[in-house]
Amino acid sequence: MSKLKNKVAVITGASKGIGASIAKYFAAEGAKVVVNYASSKEDANKVVDDIIKNGGKAIAVQGDVSNEADVIRIFEETKKAFSTLDILVNNAGIYNYEPIEQVSAETFHQQFNINVLGSIFTIQSALKLFGDKGGNIINISSGVSRSPLATGSVYSATKSALDAFTIALSKEFSGRNIRINSILPGVVETEGSRSAGFIGSEFETKLLSTTPLGRTGQPEDIAKVAVFLASDDAGWITGEQIAVSGGIYGL
Ligand code: NAP
Protein backbone atom coordinates (compact mmCIF):
# COMPACT_ATOMS: atom_id res chain seq x y z
CA MET A 1 0.00 0.00 0.00
CA SER A 2 2.87 2.43 -0.49
CA LYS A 3 3.71 2.40 -4.17
CA LEU A 4 3.72 6.23 -4.18
CA LYS A 5 5.11 6.87 -0.69
CA ASN A 6 6.12 10.53 -0.22
CA LYS A 7 5.52 11.36 -3.87
CA VAL A 8 3.76 14.65 -4.59
CA ALA A 9 1.07 14.59 -7.29
CA VAL A 10 -1.02 17.25 -9.01
CA ILE A 11 -4.25 15.86 -10.46
CA THR A 12 -6.20 18.29 -12.61
CA GLY A 13 -9.99 18.08 -12.58
CA ALA A 14 -10.03 15.98 -9.43
CA SER A 15 -13.25 17.25 -7.85
CA LYS A 16 -15.26 14.43 -9.41
CA GLY A 17 -15.26 11.45 -11.73
CA ILE A 18 -12.01 9.85 -12.86
CA GLY A 19 -9.81 12.59 -11.37
CA ALA A 20 -11.35 12.26 -7.90
CA SER A 21 -10.79 8.50 -7.97
CA ILE A 22 -7.15 8.93 -9.07
CA ALA A 23 -6.61 11.42 -6.22
CA LYS A 24 -8.00 8.95 -3.66
CA TYR A 25 -6.06 5.96 -5.02
CA PHE A 26 -2.81 7.96 -5.16
CA ALA A 27 -3.29 9.14 -1.57
CA ALA A 28 -4.04 5.57 -0.44
CA GLU A 29 -0.65 4.62 -1.93
CA GLY A 30 1.11 7.31 0.12
CA ALA A 31 1.18 10.28 -2.29
CA LYS A 32 0.55 13.84 -1.16
CA VAL A 33 -2.12 15.06 -3.51
CA VAL A 34 -3.16 18.40 -5.01
CA VAL A 35 -6.84 18.16 -5.93
CA ASN A 36 -7.39 20.73 -8.67
CA TYR A 37 -10.87 21.87 -9.67
CA ALA A 38 -12.40 24.62 -11.81
CA SER A 39 -15.61 25.53 -9.99
CA SER A 40 -16.79 22.63 -7.79
CA LYS A 41 -15.17 23.75 -4.54
CA GLU A 42 -17.48 21.66 -2.35
CA ASP A 43 -16.79 18.48 -4.33
CA ALA A 44 -13.04 19.10 -4.23
CA ASN A 45 -13.17 19.68 -0.47
CA LYS A 46 -15.07 16.40 -0.07
CA VAL A 47 -12.29 14.55 -1.93
CA VAL A 48 -9.67 16.20 0.30
CA ASP A 49 -11.66 15.43 3.49
CA ASP A 50 -12.04 11.82 2.43
CA ILE A 51 -8.28 11.51 1.86
CA ILE A 52 -7.42 13.15 5.19
CA LYS A 53 -9.97 10.98 7.04
CA ASN A 54 -8.14 7.94 5.68
CA GLY A 55 -4.77 9.20 6.94
CA GLY A 56 -3.57 10.83 3.72
CA LYS A 57 -2.42 14.32 2.81
CA ALA A 58 -4.18 16.54 0.28
CA ILE A 59 -5.11 20.12 -0.53
CA ALA A 60 -7.72 21.52 -2.92
CA VAL A 61 -6.56 24.20 -5.36
CA GLN A 62 -8.91 26.06 -7.68
CA GLY A 63 -7.67 26.88 -11.16
CA ASP A 64 -8.87 26.76 -14.75
CA VAL A 65 -6.22 24.78 -16.65
CA SER A 66 -6.88 26.77 -19.82
CA ASN A 67 -5.80 29.96 -18.02
CA GLU A 68 -2.00 30.23 -17.86
CA ALA A 69 -1.97 32.47 -14.77
CA ASP A 70 -4.25 30.02 -12.93
CA VAL A 71 -1.95 27.12 -13.82
CA ILE A 72 1.12 28.98 -12.57
CA ARG A 73 -0.75 29.62 -9.30
CA ILE A 74 -1.75 25.92 -8.95
CA PHE A 75 1.93 24.93 -9.06
CA GLU A 76 2.97 27.78 -6.72
CA GLU A 77 0.42 26.46 -4.21
CA THR A 78 1.79 22.95 -4.73
CA LYS A 79 5.34 24.13 -3.98
CA LYS A 80 4.16 26.05 -0.92
CA ALA A 81 2.32 23.04 0.50
CA PHE A 82 4.58 20.15 -0.46
CA SER A 83 7.91 21.72 -1.67
CA THR A 84 8.27 19.61 -4.80
CA LEU A 85 6.42 17.66 -7.50
CA ASP A 86 6.84 14.09 -8.75
CA ILE A 87 3.66 13.28 -10.69
CA LEU A 88 1.31 15.28 -12.92
CA VAL A 89 -1.99 13.80 -14.09
CA ASN A 90 -3.63 15.79 -16.87
CA ASN A 91 -7.20 14.66 -16.30
CA ALA A 92 -9.26 17.88 -16.58
CA GLY A 93 -11.22 17.66 -19.78
CA ILE A 94 -14.55 18.40 -21.37
CA TYR A 95 -16.42 16.54 -24.09
CA ASN A 96 -18.87 18.09 -26.46
CA TYR A 97 -20.61 15.82 -28.94
CA GLU A 98 -22.17 17.81 -31.79
CA PRO A 99 -22.65 17.37 -35.55
CA ILE A 100 -20.04 19.09 -37.68
CA GLU A 101 -22.61 21.68 -38.81
CA GLN A 102 -22.89 22.86 -35.21
CA VAL A 103 -19.18 23.08 -34.43
CA SER A 104 -18.33 26.74 -33.78
CA ALA A 105 -15.09 28.57 -33.11
CA GLU A 106 -16.29 28.80 -29.53
CA THR A 107 -16.90 25.06 -28.97
CA PHE A 108 -13.70 24.23 -30.87
CA HIS A 109 -11.56 26.57 -28.72
CA GLN A 110 -13.28 25.57 -25.49
CA GLN A 111 -12.36 21.91 -25.98
CA PHE A 112 -8.87 22.51 -27.39
CA ASN A 113 -8.10 25.15 -24.73
CA ILE A 114 -8.96 22.87 -21.82
CA ASN A 115 -8.01 19.45 -23.20
CA VAL A 116 -4.82 20.41 -25.07
CA LEU A 117 -3.55 23.92 -24.26
CA GLY A 118 -4.33 23.29 -20.57
CA SER A 119 -2.05 20.25 -20.62
CA ILE A 120 0.73 22.29 -22.27
CA PHE A 121 0.49 24.89 -19.46
CA THR A 122 0.50 22.24 -16.71
CA ILE A 123 3.43 20.35 -18.24
CA GLN A 124 5.44 23.58 -18.54
CA SER A 125 4.86 24.38 -14.86
CA ALA A 126 5.43 20.78 -13.77
CA LEU A 127 8.83 20.64 -15.46
CA LYS A 128 10.07 23.51 -13.28
CA LEU A 129 9.08 21.64 -10.10
CA PHE A 130 10.35 18.26 -11.35
CA GLY A 131 13.81 19.83 -11.62
CA ASP A 132 16.83 17.57 -12.13
CA LYS A 133 15.29 14.57 -10.32
CA GLY A 134 12.74 14.07 -13.13
CA GLY A 135 9.09 13.12 -12.83
CA ASN A 136 6.10 11.37 -14.25
CA ILE A 137 3.23 12.60 -16.42
CA ILE A 138 -0.02 10.76 -17.16
CA ASN A 139 -2.36 12.18 -19.78
CA ILE A 140 -5.98 11.04 -19.52
CA SER A 141 -6.82 10.73 -23.18
CA SER A 142 -9.75 8.64 -24.51
CA GLY A 143 -10.38 5.55 -26.62
CA VAL A 144 -11.93 7.92 -29.15
CA SER A 145 -8.46 9.24 -29.97
CA ARG A 146 -8.03 5.90 -31.80
CA SER A 147 -11.62 5.23 -32.72
CA PRO A 148 -13.48 8.53 -33.15
CA LEU A 149 -17.27 8.44 -32.90
CA ALA A 150 -19.82 10.28 -35.02
CA THR A 151 -20.47 13.81 -33.69
CA GLY A 152 -17.29 13.65 -31.62
CA SER A 153 -14.86 14.95 -34.24
CA VAL A 154 -13.49 17.90 -32.25
CA TYR A 155 -13.35 16.05 -28.93
CA SER A 156 -11.59 13.08 -30.57
CA ALA A 157 -9.13 15.48 -32.22
CA THR A 158 -8.23 16.97 -28.82
CA LYS A 159 -7.44 13.51 -27.48
CA SER A 160 -5.46 12.50 -30.59
CA ALA A 161 -3.49 15.70 -30.08
CA LEU A 162 -2.84 14.76 -26.46
CA ASP A 163 -1.57 11.33 -27.54
CA ALA A 164 0.76 13.03 -30.01
CA PHE A 165 2.14 15.08 -27.12
CA THR A 166 2.70 11.89 -25.13
CA ILE A 167 4.76 10.37 -27.94
CA ALA A 168 6.67 13.53 -28.89
CA LEU A 169 7.45 14.50 -25.31
CA SER A 170 8.60 11.00 -24.34
CA LYS A 171 11.35 11.58 -26.92
CA GLU A 172 11.92 15.23 -25.99
CA PHE A 173 12.43 14.18 -22.35
CA SER A 174 15.08 11.64 -23.29
CA GLY A 175 17.81 11.52 -20.62
CA ARG A 176 15.81 13.66 -18.15
CA ASN A 177 14.23 10.81 -16.13
CA ILE A 178 10.72 11.93 -17.08
CA ARG A 179 8.18 9.31 -18.13
CA ILE A 180 4.95 10.30 -19.92
CA ASN A 181 2.08 8.00 -20.91
CA SER A 182 -1.56 8.24 -22.01
CA ILE A 183 -4.47 6.29 -20.58
CA LEU A 184 -7.32 5.79 -23.07
CA PRO A 185 -10.53 5.09 -21.14
CA GLY A 186 -13.65 3.63 -22.70
CA VAL A 187 -17.01 4.87 -21.40
CA VAL A 188 -16.67 5.38 -17.66
CA GLU A 189 -19.58 6.14 -15.36
CA THR A 190 -18.91 9.65 -14.02
CA GLU A 191 -20.79 12.85 -13.35
CA GLY A 192 -19.62 14.04 -16.78
CA SER A 193 -20.67 10.98 -18.78
CA ARG A 194 -23.99 10.88 -16.90
CA SER A 195 -24.83 14.51 -17.62
CA ALA A 196 -23.73 14.06 -21.25
CA GLY A 197 -26.47 11.40 -21.46
CA PHE A 198 -24.18 8.40 -22.23
CA ILE A 199 -25.06 6.34 -19.18
CA GLY A 200 -28.25 4.36 -19.69
CA SER A 201 -28.48 5.44 -23.33
CA GLU A 202 -28.98 3.35 -26.45
CA PHE A 203 -25.43 4.35 -27.38
CA GLU A 204 -24.10 2.74 -24.19
CA THR A 205 -26.06 -0.48 -24.84
CA LYS A 206 -24.71 -0.66 -28.40
CA LEU A 207 -21.16 -0.04 -27.24
CA LEU A 208 -21.41 -2.69 -24.53
CA SER A 209 -22.61 -5.28 -27.05
CA THR A 210 -19.18 -5.07 -28.71
CA THR A 211 -17.14 -4.63 -25.52
CA PRO A 212 -15.33 -7.92 -24.76
CA LEU A 213 -15.55 -7.43 -20.98
CA GLY A 214 -19.21 -6.46 -21.28
CA ARG A 215 -19.52 -3.61 -18.79
CA THR A 216 -19.14 0.15 -18.50
CA GLY A 217 -16.01 1.32 -16.69
CA GLN A 218 -15.90 2.76 -13.19
CA PRO A 219 -13.49 5.56 -12.19
CA GLU A 220 -11.43 3.11 -10.12
CA ASP A 221 -10.75 1.00 -13.25
CA ILE A 222 -8.78 4.00 -14.52
CA ALA A 223 -7.32 5.00 -11.14
CA LYS A 224 -5.67 1.59 -10.61
CA VAL A 225 -3.88 1.83 -13.96
CA ALA A 226 -2.83 5.42 -13.15
CA VAL A 227 -1.26 4.16 -9.88
CA PHE A 228 0.65 1.53 -11.86
CA LEU A 229 1.92 4.08 -14.42
CA ALA A 230 2.90 6.53 -11.68
CA SER A 231 4.80 3.87 -9.73
CA ASP A 232 8.21 2.29 -10.22
CA ASP A 233 6.40 -0.86 -11.43
CA ALA A 234 6.07 1.00 -14.75
CA GLY A 235 9.70 2.17 -14.65
CA TRP A 236 10.45 1.09 -18.23
CA ILE A 237 7.25 2.41 -19.82
CA THR A 238 7.10 5.77 -21.57
CA GLY A 239 5.44 7.22 -24.66
CA GLU A 240 2.63 4.62 -24.54
CA GLN A 241 -1.12 4.82 -25.03
CA ILE A 242 -2.78 2.28 -22.77
CA ALA A 243 -6.45 1.55 -23.49
CA VAL A 244 -8.49 0.79 -20.37
CA SER A 245 -11.80 0.09 -22.00
CA GLY A 246 -12.98 -3.46 -21.40
CA GLY A 247 -11.25 -4.37 -24.66
CA ILE A 248 -13.23 -2.19 -27.03
CA TYR A 249 -10.41 0.22 -27.83
CA GLY A 250 -7.52 -2.24 -27.83
CA LEU A 251 -5.29 -2.20 -30.91
P1 NAP B 1 -16.24 14.87 -15.20
O1 NAP B 1 -16.98 13.90 -14.35
O2 NAP B 1 -17.01 15.79 -16.09
O3 NAP B 1 -15.28 15.76 -14.29
C1 NAP B 1 -14.47 16.71 -14.93
C2 NAP B 1 -13.47 17.26 -13.97
O4 NAP B 1 -12.64 18.19 -14.70
C3 NAP B 1 -14.11 18.05 -12.84
O5 NAP B 1 -13.32 17.89 -11.69
C4 NAP B 1 -14.03 19.49 -13.35
O6 NAP B 1 -13.96 20.46 -12.31
C5 NAP B 1 -12.70 19.45 -14.07
N1 NAP B 1 -12.56 20.52 -15.06
C6 NAP B 1 -13.35 20.81 -16.14
N2 NAP B 1 -12.87 21.89 -16.78
C7 NAP B 1 -11.77 22.28 -16.10
C8 NAP B 1 -10.85 23.34 -16.26
N3 NAP B 1 -10.95 24.22 -17.26
N4 NAP B 1 -9.84 23.45 -15.37
C9 NAP B 1 -9.70 22.59 -14.34
N5 NAP B 1 -10.55 21.56 -14.14
C10 NAP B 1 -11.57 21.42 -15.00
O7 NAP B 1 -15.19 14.15 -16.15
P2 NAP B 1 -14.78 12.59 -16.31
O8 NAP B 1 -15.86 11.90 -17.03
O9 NAP B 1 -14.29 12.07 -15.01
O10 NAP B 1 -13.56 12.75 -17.33
C11 NAP B 1 -12.26 13.01 -16.88
C12 NAP B 1 -11.30 12.87 -18.05
O11 NAP B 1 -11.42 11.58 -18.62
C13 NAP B 1 -11.55 13.87 -19.18
O12 NAP B 1 -10.32 14.32 -19.70
C14 NAP B 1 -12.31 13.03 -20.20
O13 NAP B 1 -12.12 13.54 -21.51
C15 NAP B 1 -11.65 11.69 -20.01
N6 NAP B 1 -12.50 10.56 -20.43
C16 NAP B 1 -13.70 10.32 -19.82
C17 NAP B 1 -14.48 9.25 -20.24
C18 NAP B 1 -15.81 8.93 -19.60
O14 NAP B 1 -16.55 8.10 -20.15
N7 NAP B 1 -16.16 9.51 -18.45
C19 NAP B 1 -14.04 8.43 -21.29
C20 NAP B 1 -12.81 8.71 -21.88
C21 NAP B 1 -12.05 9.78 -21.45
P3 NAP B 1 -15.27 21.26 -11.85
O15 NAP B 1 -16.20 20.22 -11.34
O16 NAP B 1 -14.79 22.19 -10.81
O17 NAP B 1 -15.79 21.93 -13.08
mmCIF file with all atom_site columns, C-alpha atoms and ligand atoms in Angstrom, residues 12-19 36-40 43 63-66 91-95 114-115 140-143 155 159 185-193, ligand 1:
data_model
loop_
_atom_site.group_PDB
_atom_site.id
_atom_site.type_symbol
_atom_site.label_atom_id
_atom_site.label_alt_id
_atom_site.label_comp_id
_atom_site.label_asym_id
_atom_site.label_entity_id
_atom_site.label_seq_id
_atom_site.pdbx_PDB_ins_code
_atom_site.Cartn_x
_atom_site.Cartn_y
_atom_site.Cartn_z
_atom_site.occupancy
_atom_site.B_iso_or_equiv
_atom_site.pdbx_formal_charge
_atom_site.auth_seq_id
_atom_site.auth_comp_id
_atom_site.auth_asym_id
_atom_site.auth_atom_id
_atom_site.pdbx_PDB_model_num
ATOM   1  C CA  . THR A 1 12  ? -6.198  18.287 -12.606 1.00 0.00 ? 12  THR A CA  1
ATOM   2  C CA  . GLY A 1 13  ? -9.995  18.081 -12.585 1.00 0.00 ? 13  GLY A CA  1
ATOM   3  C CA  . ALA A 1 14  ? -10.027 15.975 -9.430  1.00 0.00 ? 14  ALA A CA  1
ATOM   4  C CA  . SER A 1 15  ? -13.253 17.254 -7.855  1.00 0.00 ? 15  SER A CA  1
ATOM   5  C CA  . LYS A 1 16  ? -15.257 14.429 -9.412  1.00 0.00 ? 16  LYS A CA  1
ATOM   6  C CA  . GLY A 1 17  ? -15.256 11.446 -11.734 1.00 0.00 ? 17  GLY A CA  1
ATOM   7  C CA  . ILE A 1 18  ? -12.010 9.848  -12.864 1.00 0.00 ? 18  ILE A CA  1
ATOM   8  C CA  . GLY A 1 19  ? -9.808  12.590 -11.371 1.00 0.00 ? 19  GLY A CA  1
ATOM   9  C CA  . ASN A 1 36  ? -7.389  20.732 -8.669  1.00 0.00 ? 36  ASN A CA  1
ATOM   10 C CA  . TYR A 1 37  ? -10.867 21.870 -9.670  1.00 0.00 ? 37  TYR A CA  1
ATOM   11 C CA  . ALA A 1 38  ? -12.401 24.615 -11.813 1.00 0.00 ? 38  ALA A CA  1
ATOM   12 C CA  . SER A 1 39  ? -15.611 25.534 -9.986  1.00 0.00 ? 39  SER A CA  1
ATOM   13 C CA  . SER A 1 40  ? -16.793 22.628 -7.794  1.00 0.00 ? 40  SER A CA  1
ATOM   14 C CA  . ASP A 1 43  ? -16.791 18.476 -4.335  1.00 0.00 ? 43  ASP A CA  1
ATOM   15 C CA  . GLY A 1 63  ? -7.669  26.880 -11.164 1.00 0.00 ? 63  GLY A CA  1
ATOM   16 C CA  . ASP A 1 64  ? -8.869  26.759 -14.752 1.00 0.00 ? 64  ASP A CA  1
ATOM   17 C CA  . VAL A 1 65  ? -6.216  24.782 -16.647 1.00 0.00 ? 65  VAL A CA  1
ATOM   18 C CA  . SER A 1 66  ? -6.875  26.772 -19.817 1.00 0.00 ? 66  SER A CA  1
ATOM   19 C CA  . ASN A 1 91  ? -7.197  14.656 -16.300 1.00 0.00 ? 91  ASN A CA  1
ATOM   20 C CA  . ALA A 1 92  ? -9.255  17.877 -16.582 1.00 0.00 ? 92  ALA A CA  1
ATOM   21 C CA  . GLY A 1 93  ? -11.220 17.662 -19.776 1.00 0.00 ? 93  GLY A CA  1
ATOM   22 C CA  . ILE A 1 94  ? -14.549 18.404 -21.371 1.00 0.00 ? 94  ILE A CA  1
ATOM   23 C CA  . TYR A 1 95  ? -16.417 16.535 -24.092 1.00 0.00 ? 95  TYR A CA  1
ATOM   24 C CA  . ILE A 1 114 ? -8.964  22.869 -21.822 1.00 0.00 ? 114 ILE A CA  1
ATOM   25 C CA  . ASN A 1 115 ? -8.006  19.449 -23.197 1.00 0.00 ? 115 ASN A CA  1
ATOM   26 C CA  . ILE A 1 140 ? -5.978  11.043 -19.519 1.00 0.00 ? 140 ILE A CA  1
ATOM   27 C CA  . SER A 1 141 ? -6.825  10.726 -23.176 1.00 0.00 ? 141 SER A CA  1
ATOM   28 C CA  . SER A 1 142 ? -9.750  8.644  -24.509 1.00 0.00 ? 142 SER A CA  1
ATOM   29 C CA  . GLY A 1 143 ? -10.383 5.554  -26.618 1.00 0.00 ? 143 GLY A CA  1
ATOM   30 C CA  . TYR A 1 155 ? -13.349 16.054 -28.928 1.00 0.00 ? 155 TYR A CA  1
ATOM   31 C CA  . LYS A 1 159 ? -7.436  13.510 -27.476 1.00 0.00 ? 159 LYS A CA  1
ATOM   32 C CA  . PRO A 1 185 ? -10.533 5.085  -21.138 1.00 0.00 ? 185 PRO A CA  1
ATOM   33 C CA  . GLY A 1 186 ? -13.651 3.632  -22.697 1.00 0.00 ? 186 GLY A CA  1
ATOM   34 C CA  . VAL A 1 187 ? -17.013 4.870  -21.399 1.00 0.00 ? 187 VAL A CA  1
ATOM   35 C CA  . VAL A 1 188 ? -16.670 5.377  -17.657 1.00 0.00 ? 188 VAL A CA  1
ATOM   36 C CA  . GLU A 1 189 ? -19.585 6.138  -15.362 1.00 0.00 ? 189 GLU A CA  1
ATOM   37 C CA  . THR A 1 190 ? -18.910 9.646  -14.024 1.00 0.00 ? 190 THR A CA  1
ATOM   38 C CA  . GLU A 1 191 ? -20.791 12.853 -13.347 1.00 0.00 ? 191 GLU A CA  1
ATOM   39 C CA  . GLY A 1 192 ? -19.624 14.044 -16.778 1.00 0.00 ? 192 GLY A CA  1
ATOM   40 C CA  . SER A 1 193 ? -20.668 10.977 -18.776 1.00 0.00 ? 193 SER A CA  1
HETATM 41 P P1  . NAP B 2 .   ? -16.243 14.870 -15.205 1.00 0.00 ? 1   NAP B P1  1
HETATM 42 O O1  . NAP B 2 .   ? -16.980 13.903 -14.346 1.00 0.00 ? 1   NAP B O1  1
HETATM 43 O O2  . NAP B 2 .   ? -17.008 15.785 -16.085 1.00 0.00 ? 1   NAP B O2  1
HETATM 44 O O3  . NAP B 2 .   ? -15.278 15.758 -14.288 1.00 0.00 ? 1   NAP B O3  1
HETATM 45 C C1  . NAP B 2 .   ? -14.471 16.710 -14.931 1.00 0.00 ? 1   NAP B C1  1
HETATM 46 C C2  . NAP B 2 .   ? -13.467 17.264 -13.972 1.00 0.00 ? 1   NAP B C2  1
HETATM 47 O O4  . NAP B 2 .   ? -12.636 18.186 -14.704 1.00 0.00 ? 1   NAP B O4  1
HETATM 48 C C3  . NAP B 2 .   ? -14.108 18.050 -12.844 1.00 0.00 ? 1   NAP B C3  1
HETATM 49 O O5  . NAP B 2 .   ? -13.322 17.894 -11.693 1.00 0.00 ? 1   NAP B O5  1
HETATM 50 C C4  . NAP B 2 .   ? -14.030 19.493 -13.350 1.00 0.00 ? 1   NAP B C4  1
HETATM 51 O O6  . NAP B 2 .   ? -13.959 20.458 -12.314 1.00 0.00 ? 1   NAP B O6  1
HETATM 52 C C5  . NAP B 2 .   ? -12.701 19.453 -14.074 1.00 0.00 ? 1   NAP B C5  1
HETATM 53 N N1  . NAP B 2 .   ? -12.559 20.523 -15.064 1.00 0.00 ? 1   NAP B N1  1
HETATM 54 C C6  . NAP B 2 .   ? -13.345 20.808 -16.139 1.00 0.00 ? 1   NAP B C6  1
HETATM 55 N N2  . NAP B 2 .   ? -12.870 21.886 -16.783 1.00 0.00 ? 1   NAP B N2  1
HETATM 56 C C7  . NAP B 2 .   ? -11.765 22.284 -16.099 1.00 0.00 ? 1   NAP B C7  1
HETATM 57 C C8  . NAP B 2 .   ? -10.847 23.340 -16.264 1.00 0.00 ? 1   NAP B C8  1
HETATM 58 N N3  . NAP B 2 .   ? -10.951 24.219 -17.261 1.00 0.00 ? 1   NAP B N3  1
HETATM 59 N N4  . NAP B 2 .   ? -9.844  23.450 -15.370 1.00 0.00 ? 1   NAP B N4  1
HETATM 60 C C9  . NAP B 2 .   ? -9.701  22.586 -14.338 1.00 0.00 ? 1   NAP B C9  1
HETATM 61 N N5  . NAP B 2 .   ? -10.548 21.564 -14.135 1.00 0.00 ? 1   NAP B N5  1
HETATM 62 C C10 . NAP B 2 .   ? -11.575 21.419 -15.003 1.00 0.00 ? 1   NAP B C10 1
HETATM 63 O O7  . NAP B 2 .   ? -15.186 14.151 -16.150 1.00 0.00 ? 1   NAP B O7  1
HETATM 64 P P2  . NAP B 2 .   ? -14.784 12.588 -16.309 1.00 0.00 ? 1   NAP B P2  1
HETATM 65 O O8  . NAP B 2 .   ? -15.857 11.901 -17.033 1.00 0.00 ? 1   NAP B O8  1
HETATM 66 O O9  . NAP B 2 .   ? -14.286 12.072 -15.010 1.00 0.00 ? 1   NAP B O9  1
HETATM 67 O O10 . NAP B 2 .   ? -13.558 12.750 -17.331 1.00 0.00 ? 1   NAP B O10 1
HETATM 68 C C11 . NAP B 2 .   ? -12.256 13.008 -16.883 1.00 0.00 ? 1   NAP B C11 1
HETATM 69 C C12 . NAP B 2 .   ? -11.298 12.874 -18.046 1.00 0.00 ? 1   NAP B C12 1
HETATM 70 O O11 . NAP B 2 .   ? -11.420 11.580 -18.617 1.00 0.00 ? 1   NAP B O11 1
HETATM 71 C C13 . NAP B 2 .   ? -11.550 13.871 -19.175 1.00 0.00 ? 1   NAP B C13 1
HETATM 72 O O12 . NAP B 2 .   ? -10.325 14.323 -19.698 1.00 0.00 ? 1   NAP B O12 1
HETATM 73 C C14 . NAP B 2 .   ? -12.309 13.034 -20.197 1.00 0.00 ? 1   NAP B C14 1
HETATM 74 O O13 . NAP B 2 .   ? -12.124 13.539 -21.507 1.00 0.00 ? 1   NAP B O13 1
HETATM 75 C C15 . NAP B 2 .   ? -11.652 11.691 -20.006 1.00 0.00 ? 1   NAP B C15 1
HETATM 76 N N6  . NAP B 2 .   ? -12.503 10.560 -20.427 1.00 0.00 ? 1   NAP B N6  1
HETATM 77 C C16 . NAP B 2 .   ? -13.701 10.323 -19.821 1.00 0.00 ? 1   NAP B C16 1
HETATM 78 C C17 . NAP B 2 .   ? -14.476 9.249  -20.241 1.00 0.00 ? 1   NAP B C17 1
HETATM 79 C C18 . NAP B 2 .   ? -15.812 8.930  -19.598 1.00 0.00 ? 1   NAP B C18 1
HETATM 80 O O14 . NAP B 2 .   ? -16.550 8.099  -20.149 1.00 0.00 ? 1   NAP B O14 1
HETATM 81 N N7  . NAP B 2 .   ? -16.160 9.509  -18.454 1.00 0.00 ? 1   NAP B N7  1
HETATM 82 C C19 . NAP B 2 .   ? -14.037 8.430  -21.285 1.00 0.00 ? 1   NAP B C19 1
HETATM 83 C C20 . NAP B 2 .   ? -12.813 8.715  -21.880 1.00 0.00 ? 1   NAP B C20 1
HETATM 84 C C21 . NAP B 2 .   ? -12.054 9.778  -21.450 1.00 0.00 ? 1   NAP B C21 1
HETATM 85 P P3  . NAP B 2 .   ? -15.272 21.257 -11.852 1.00 0.00 ? 1   NAP B P3  1
HETATM 86 O O15 . NAP B 2 .   ? -16.204 20.216 -11.335 1.00 0.00 ? 1   NAP B O15 1
HETATM 87 O O16 . NAP B 2 .   ? -14.790 22.191 -10.806 1.00 0.00 ? 1   NAP B O16 1
HETATM 88 O O17 . NAP B 2 .   ? -15.787 21.928 -13.084 1.00 0.00 ? 1   NAP B O17 1
#
